[in-house]
């Protein structure tokens, strides 16, 4: 073990409601994870809608300014919730941030009287599919050739549902 390992801090994150000031960091994470990515303006256009809410994970033990580790954006309408997008910075993958962000969104959806939560995920995103299954989501549909990767290959979007009842 190197001497510097003794001084390294494992990042710790807290979950906060997503605000307009957080959107540049959320857009930067979205750009790391998705093609095409959403700009902070596109995220803002969603967040200002009455039915839309989100959460952000900020590092609580950072020595300088707080670091954003991930975010989730969702909406509730007519008893149904939809996860619009979720992204975790690859530097902080496998730390449970996706789980915590999804749990926050699900809890808020339930508080807003949603009975179900829907989402779409690229069939090739094995980590995300695994996370959603662990949370209790089940595949209820598929949109063939929905996503197009940077190499031009088309993949299916899995439509998944979680019943909150």
PDB file of C-alpha atoms in Angstrom:
ATOM      1  CA  UNK A   1       0.000   0.000   0.000  1.00  0.00           C
ATOM      2  CA  UNK A   2       1.394   3.347  -1.026  1.00  0.00           C
ATOM      3  CA  UNK A   3       1.674   6.149   1.510  1.00  0.00           C
ATOM      4  CA  UNK A   4      -0.753   8.265  -0.522  1.00  0.00           C
ATOM      5  CA  UNK A   5      -3.425   5.564  -0.078  1.00  0.00           C
ATOM      6  CA  UNK A   6      -3.587   6.474   3.614  1.00  0.00           C
ATOM      7  CA  UNK A   7      -4.516  10.034   2.731  1.00  0.00           C
ATOM      8  CA  UNK A   8      -7.030   9.278  -0.021  1.00  0.00           C
ATOM      9  CA  UNK A   9     -10.642   9.939   0.823  1.00  0.00           C
ATOM     10  CA  UNK A  10     -13.395   7.746  -0.502  1.00  0.00           C
ATOM     11  CA  UNK A  11     -15.933  10.165  -1.986  1.00  0.00           C
ATOM     12  CA  UNK A  12     -19.167  10.531  -0.042  1.00  0.00           C
ATOM     13  CA  UNK A  13     -22.300  11.933  -1.663  1.00  0.00           C
ATOM     14  CA  UNK A  14     -25.539  13.496  -0.483  1.00  0.00           C
ATOM     15  CA  UNK A  15     -28.690  13.718  -2.591  1.00  0.00           C
ATOM     16  CA  UNK A  16     -30.348  17.122  -3.098  1.00  0.00           C
ATOM     17  CA  UNK A  17     -33.282  18.406  -5.167  1.00  0.00           C
ATOM     18  CA  UNK A  18     -32.123  19.406  -8.647  1.00  0.00           C
ATOM     19  CA  UNK A  19     -32.118  23.169  -9.212  1.00  0.00           C
ATOM     20  CA  UNK A  20     -31.468  25.352 -12.247  1.00  0.00           C
ATOM     21  CA  UNK A  21     -27.969  26.195 -10.963  1.00  0.00           C
ATOM     22  CA  UNK A  22     -27.095  22.468 -11.103  1.00  0.00           C
ATOM     23  CA  UNK A  23     -27.978  22.040 -14.773  1.00  0.00           C
ATOM     24  CA  UNK A  24     -24.553  22.820 -16.315  1.00  0.00           C
ATOM     25  CA  UNK A  25     -23.031  19.984 -14.229  1.00  0.00           C
ATOM     26  CA  UNK A  26     -25.953  17.688 -15.081  1.00  0.00           C
ATOM     27  CA  UNK A  27     -25.528  18.469 -18.796  1.00  0.00           C
ATOM     28  CA  UNK A  28     -21.802  17.702 -18.558  1.00  0.00           C
ATOM     29  CA  UNK A  29     -22.604  14.280 -17.066  1.00  0.00           C
ATOM     30  CA  UNK A  30     -25.300  13.690 -19.700  1.00  0.00           C
ATOM     31  CA  UNK A  31     -22.707  14.414 -22.390  1.00  0.00           C
ATOM     32  CA  UNK A  32     -20.396  11.762 -20.906  1.00  0.00           C
ATOM     33  CA  UNK A  33     -23.168   9.155 -20.979  1.00  0.00           C
ATOM     34  CA  UNK A  34     -25.463   9.804 -23.949  1.00  0.00           C
ATOM     35  CA  UNK A  35     -25.372  10.447 -27.675  1.00  0.00           C
ATOM     36  CA  UNK A  36     -27.046  12.715 -28.481  1.00  0.00           C
ATOM     37  CA  UNK A  37     -26.716  14.536 -25.186  1.00  0.00           C
ATOM     38  CA  UNK A  38     -29.034  17.139 -23.704  1.00  0.00           C
ATOM     39  CA  UNK A  39     -27.759  20.665 -23.091  1.00  0.00           C
ATOM     40  CA  UNK A  40     -28.323  22.560 -19.858  1.00  0.00           C
ATOM     41  CA  UNK A  41     -30.930  24.596 -21.789  1.00  0.00           C
ATOM     42  CA  UNK A  42     -32.829  21.451 -22.758  1.00  0.00           C
ATOM     43  CA  UNK A  43     -32.653  20.183 -19.177  1.00  0.00           C
ATOM     44  CA  UNK A  44     -33.846  23.594 -17.954  1.00  0.00           C
ATOM     45  CA  UNK A  45     -36.820  23.524 -20.351  1.00  0.00           C
ATOM     46  CA  UNK A  46     -37.870  20.269 -18.694  1.00  0.00           C
ATOM     47  CA  UNK A  47     -37.116  21.209 -15.080  1.00  0.00           C
ATOM     48  CA  UNK A  48     -39.267  24.367 -15.172  1.00  0.00           C
ATOM     49  CA  UNK A  49     -42.370  22.311 -16.007  1.00  0.00           C
ATOM     50  CA  UNK A  50     -44.700  21.861 -13.028  1.00  0.00           C
ATOM     51  CA  UNK A  51     -44.742  18.073 -13.352  1.00  0.00           C
ATOM     52  CA  UNK A  52     -40.943  17.627 -13.568  1.00  0.00           C
ATOM     53  CA  UNK A  53     -38.535  17.122 -10.676  1.00  0.00           C
ATOM     54  CA  UNK A  54     -35.029  15.851 -10.190  1.00  0.00           C
ATOM     55  CA  UNK A  55     -32.220  15.101  -7.800  1.00  0.00           C
ATOM     56  CA  UNK A  56     -28.478  15.603  -7.860  1.00  0.00           C
ATOM     57  CA  UNK A  57     -25.679  13.813  -6.017  1.00  0.00           C
ATOM     58  CA  UNK A  58     -23.019  16.165  -4.632  1.00  0.00           C
ATOM     59  CA  UNK A  59     -19.836  15.067  -2.953  1.00  0.00           C
ATOM     60  CA  UNK A  60     -20.110  16.044   0.698  1.00  0.00           C
ATOM     61  CA  UNK A  61     -16.492  15.461   1.699  1.00  0.00           C
ATOM     62  CA  UNK A  62     -14.785  17.355  -1.142  1.00  0.00           C
ATOM     63  CA  UNK A  63     -11.916  19.567  -0.012  1.00  0.00           C
ATOM     64  CA  UNK A  64     -12.789  22.332  -2.474  1.00  0.00           C
ATOM     65  CA  UNK A  65     -16.092  23.047  -4.220  1.00  0.00           C
ATOM     66  CA  UNK A  66     -18.675  20.234  -4.195  1.00  0.00           C
ATOM     67  CA  UNK A  67     -18.316  17.758  -7.052  1.00  0.00           C
ATOM     68  CA  UNK A  68     -21.403  16.511  -8.883  1.00  0.00           C
ATOM     69  CA  UNK A  69     -21.525  12.732  -9.159  1.00  0.00           C
ATOM     70  CA  UNK A  70     -24.851  12.220 -10.916  1.00  0.00           C
ATOM     71  CA  UNK A  71     -28.420  13.344 -11.425  1.00  0.00           C
ATOM     72  CA  UNK A  72     -31.907  12.087 -12.272  1.00  0.00           C
ATOM     73  CA  UNK A  73     -34.787  13.903 -13.944  1.00  0.00           C
ATOM     74  CA  UNK A  74     -38.376  12.605 -13.803  1.00  0.00           C
ATOM     75  CA  UNK A  75     -41.987  13.665 -14.161  1.00  0.00           C
ATOM     76  CA  UNK A  76     -45.370  12.673 -12.770  1.00  0.00           C
ATOM     77  CA  UNK A  77     -48.688  13.076 -14.567  1.00  0.00           C
ATOM     78  CA  UNK A  78     -52.058  11.333 -14.206  1.00  0.00           C
ATOM     79  CA  UNK A  79     -50.788   8.794 -11.684  1.00  0.00           C
ATOM     80  CA  UNK A  80     -47.781   7.739 -13.761  1.00  0.00           C
ATOM     81  CA  UNK A  81     -44.152   8.702 -13.347  1.00  0.00           C
ATOM     82  CA  UNK A  82     -41.455   8.580 -15.990  1.00  0.00           C
ATOM     83  CA  UNK A  83     -37.715   8.643 -15.512  1.00  0.00           C
ATOM     84  CA  UNK A  84     -36.683  11.091 -18.229  1.00  0.00           C
ATOM     85  CA  UNK A  85     -32.944  10.597 -17.786  1.00  0.00           C
ATOM     86  CA  UNK A  86     -30.379   9.554 -15.231  1.00  0.00           C
ATOM     87  CA  UNK A  87     -26.617   9.792 -15.411  1.00  0.00           C
ATOM     88  CA  UNK A  88     -23.685   9.081 -13.143  1.00  0.00           C
ATOM     89  CA  UNK A  89     -20.213  10.427 -13.844  1.00  0.00           C
ATOM     90  CA  UNK A  90     -18.069   7.451 -14.932  1.00  0.00           C
ATOM     91  CA  UNK A  91     -15.481   8.434 -12.273  1.00  0.00           C
ATOM     92  CA  UNK A  92     -18.064   7.551  -9.638  1.00  0.00           C
ATOM     93  CA  UNK A  93     -19.581   4.449 -11.224  1.00  0.00           C
ATOM     94  CA  UNK A  94     -20.230   1.454  -8.968  1.00  0.00           C
ATOM     95  CA  UNK A  95     -20.558   3.610  -5.817  1.00  0.00           C
ATOM     96  CA  UNK A  96     -24.328   3.219  -5.561  1.00  0.00           C
ATOM     97  CA  UNK A  97     -25.177   6.709  -6.839  1.00  0.00           C
ATOM     98  CA  UNK A  98     -27.559   5.411  -9.507  1.00  0.00           C
ATOM     99  CA  UNK A  99     -29.368   3.367  -6.859  1.00  0.00           C
ATOM    100  CA  UNK A 100     -29.661   6.346  -4.496  1.00  0.00           C
ATOM    101  CA  UNK A 101     -30.806   8.733  -7.223  1.00  0.00           C
ATOM    102  CA  UNK A 102     -33.416   6.265  -8.468  1.00  0.00           C
ATOM    103  CA  UNK A 103     -34.678   5.642  -4.915  1.00  0.00           C
ATOM    104  CA  UNK A 104     -35.063   9.411  -4.419  1.00  0.00           C
ATOM    105  CA  UNK A 105     -37.011   9.724  -7.687  1.00  0.00           C
ATOM    106  CA  UNK A 106     -39.223   6.742  -6.855  1.00  0.00           C
ATOM    107  CA  UNK A 107     -39.928   8.118  -3.375  1.00  0.00           C
ATOM    108  CA  UNK A 108     -40.872  11.523  -4.827  1.00  0.00           C
ATOM    109  CA  UNK A 109     -43.065   9.892  -7.482  1.00  0.00           C
ATOM    110  CA  UNK A 110     -44.887   7.988  -4.743  1.00  0.00           C
ATOM    111  CA  UNK A 111     -45.261  11.209  -2.708  1.00  0.00           C
ATOM    112  CA  UNK A 112     -46.858  12.805  -5.788  1.00  0.00           C
ATOM    113  CA  UNK A 113     -49.408   9.949  -5.953  1.00  0.00           C
ATOM    114  CA  UNK A 114     -47.846   8.042  -8.856  1.00  0.00           C
ATOM    115  CA  UNK A 115     -48.951   4.418  -9.011  1.00  0.00           C
ATOM    116  CA  UNK A 116     -46.367   3.315 -11.588  1.00  0.00           C
ATOM    117  CA  UNK A 117     -42.961   4.419 -12.846  1.00  0.00           C
ATOM    118  CA  UNK A 118     -41.837   3.890 -16.435  1.00  0.00           C
ATOM    119  CA  UNK A 119     -38.454   4.266 -18.085  1.00  0.00           C
ATOM    120  CA  UNK A 120     -36.661   3.373 -21.289  1.00  0.00           C
ATOM    121  CA  UNK A 121     -33.144   1.975 -21.368  1.00  0.00           C
ATOM    122  CA  UNK A 122     -30.809   0.876 -24.139  1.00  0.00           C
ATOM    123  CA  UNK A 123     -30.773  -2.922 -24.216  1.00  0.00           C
ATOM    124  CA  UNK A 124     -26.954  -2.843 -24.366  1.00  0.00           C
ATOM    125  CA  UNK A 125     -26.644  -0.849 -21.119  1.00  0.00           C
ATOM    126  CA  UNK A 126     -26.266  -3.964 -18.986  1.00  0.00           C
ATOM    127  CA  UNK A 127     -25.378  -2.085 -15.780  1.00  0.00           C
ATOM    128  CA  UNK A 128     -28.491   0.107 -15.998  1.00  0.00           C
ATOM    129  CA  UNK A 129     -30.779  -2.818 -16.868  1.00  0.00           C
ATOM    130  CA  UNK A 130     -29.384  -4.684 -13.853  1.00  0.00           C
ATOM    131  CA  UNK A 131     -29.953  -1.694 -11.575  1.00  0.00           C
ATOM    132  CA  UNK A 132     -33.541  -1.272 -12.729  1.00  0.00           C
ATOM    133  CA  UNK A 133     -34.288  -4.965 -12.255  1.00  0.00           C
ATOM    134  CA  UNK A 134     -32.790  -4.795  -8.764  1.00  0.00           C
ATOM    135  CA  UNK A 135     -35.139  -1.898  -8.012  1.00  0.00           C
ATOM    136  CA  UNK A 136     -38.099  -4.034  -9.107  1.00  0.00           C
ATOM    137  CA  UNK A 137     -38.652  -2.812 -12.668  1.00  0.00           C
ATOM    138  CA  UNK A 138     -39.823  -5.351 -15.232  1.00  0.00           C
ATOM    139  CA  UNK A 139     -39.676  -5.201 -19.018  1.00  0.00           C
ATOM    140  CA  UNK A 140     -43.114  -4.446 -20.478  1.00  0.00           C
ATOM    141  CA  UNK A 141     -42.174  -3.525 -24.036  1.00  0.00           C
ATOM    142  CA  UNK A 142     -39.441  -2.948 -26.551  1.00  0.00           C
ATOM    143  CA  UNK A 143     -38.825  -0.290 -29.200  1.00  0.00           C
ATOM    144  CA  UNK A 144     -36.659  -1.861 -31.883  1.00  0.00           C
ATOM    145  CA  UNK A 145     -33.840   0.171 -33.449  1.00  0.00           C
ATOM    146  CA  UNK A 146     -34.679   3.096 -31.137  1.00  0.00           C
ATOM    147  CA  UNK A 147     -31.149   4.189 -30.192  1.00  0.00           C
ATOM    148  CA  UNK A 148     -28.331   4.866 -32.613  1.00  0.00           C
ATOM    149  CA  UNK A 149     -24.765   4.626 -31.358  1.00  0.00           C
ATOM    150  CA  UNK A 150     -21.825   6.700 -32.544  1.00  0.00           C
ATOM    151  CA  UNK A 151     -20.846   3.798 -34.832  1.00  0.00           C
ATOM    152  CA  UNK A 152     -24.288   3.884 -36.472  1.00  0.00           C
ATOM    153  CA  UNK A 153     -25.491   0.617 -34.927  1.00  0.00           C
ATOM    154  CA  UNK A 154     -29.126   0.649 -33.811  1.00  0.00           C
ATOM    155  CA  UNK A 155     -30.242  -0.945 -30.570  1.00  0.00           C
ATOM    156  CA  UNK A 156     -33.583  -1.500 -28.899  1.00  0.00           C
ATOM    157  CA  UNK A 157     -35.028   0.524 -26.057  1.00  0.00           C
ATOM    158  CA  UNK A 158     -36.446  -1.659 -23.315  1.00  0.00           C
ATOM    159  CA  UNK A 159     -39.577  -0.158 -21.767  1.00  0.00           C
ATOM    160  CA  UNK A 160     -39.624  -1.005 -18.072  1.00  0.00           C
ATOM    161  CA  UNK A 161     -42.271  -0.518 -15.395  1.00  0.00           C
ATOM    162  CA  UNK A 162     -42.335  -0.452 -11.607  1.00  0.00           C
ATOM    163  CA  UNK A 163     -45.659  -0.711  -9.770  1.00  0.00           C
ATOM    164  CA  UNK A 164     -45.642   1.404  -6.616  1.00  0.00           C
ATOM    165  CA  UNK A 165     -48.795  -0.098  -5.070  1.00  0.00           C
TER     166      UNK A 165
END
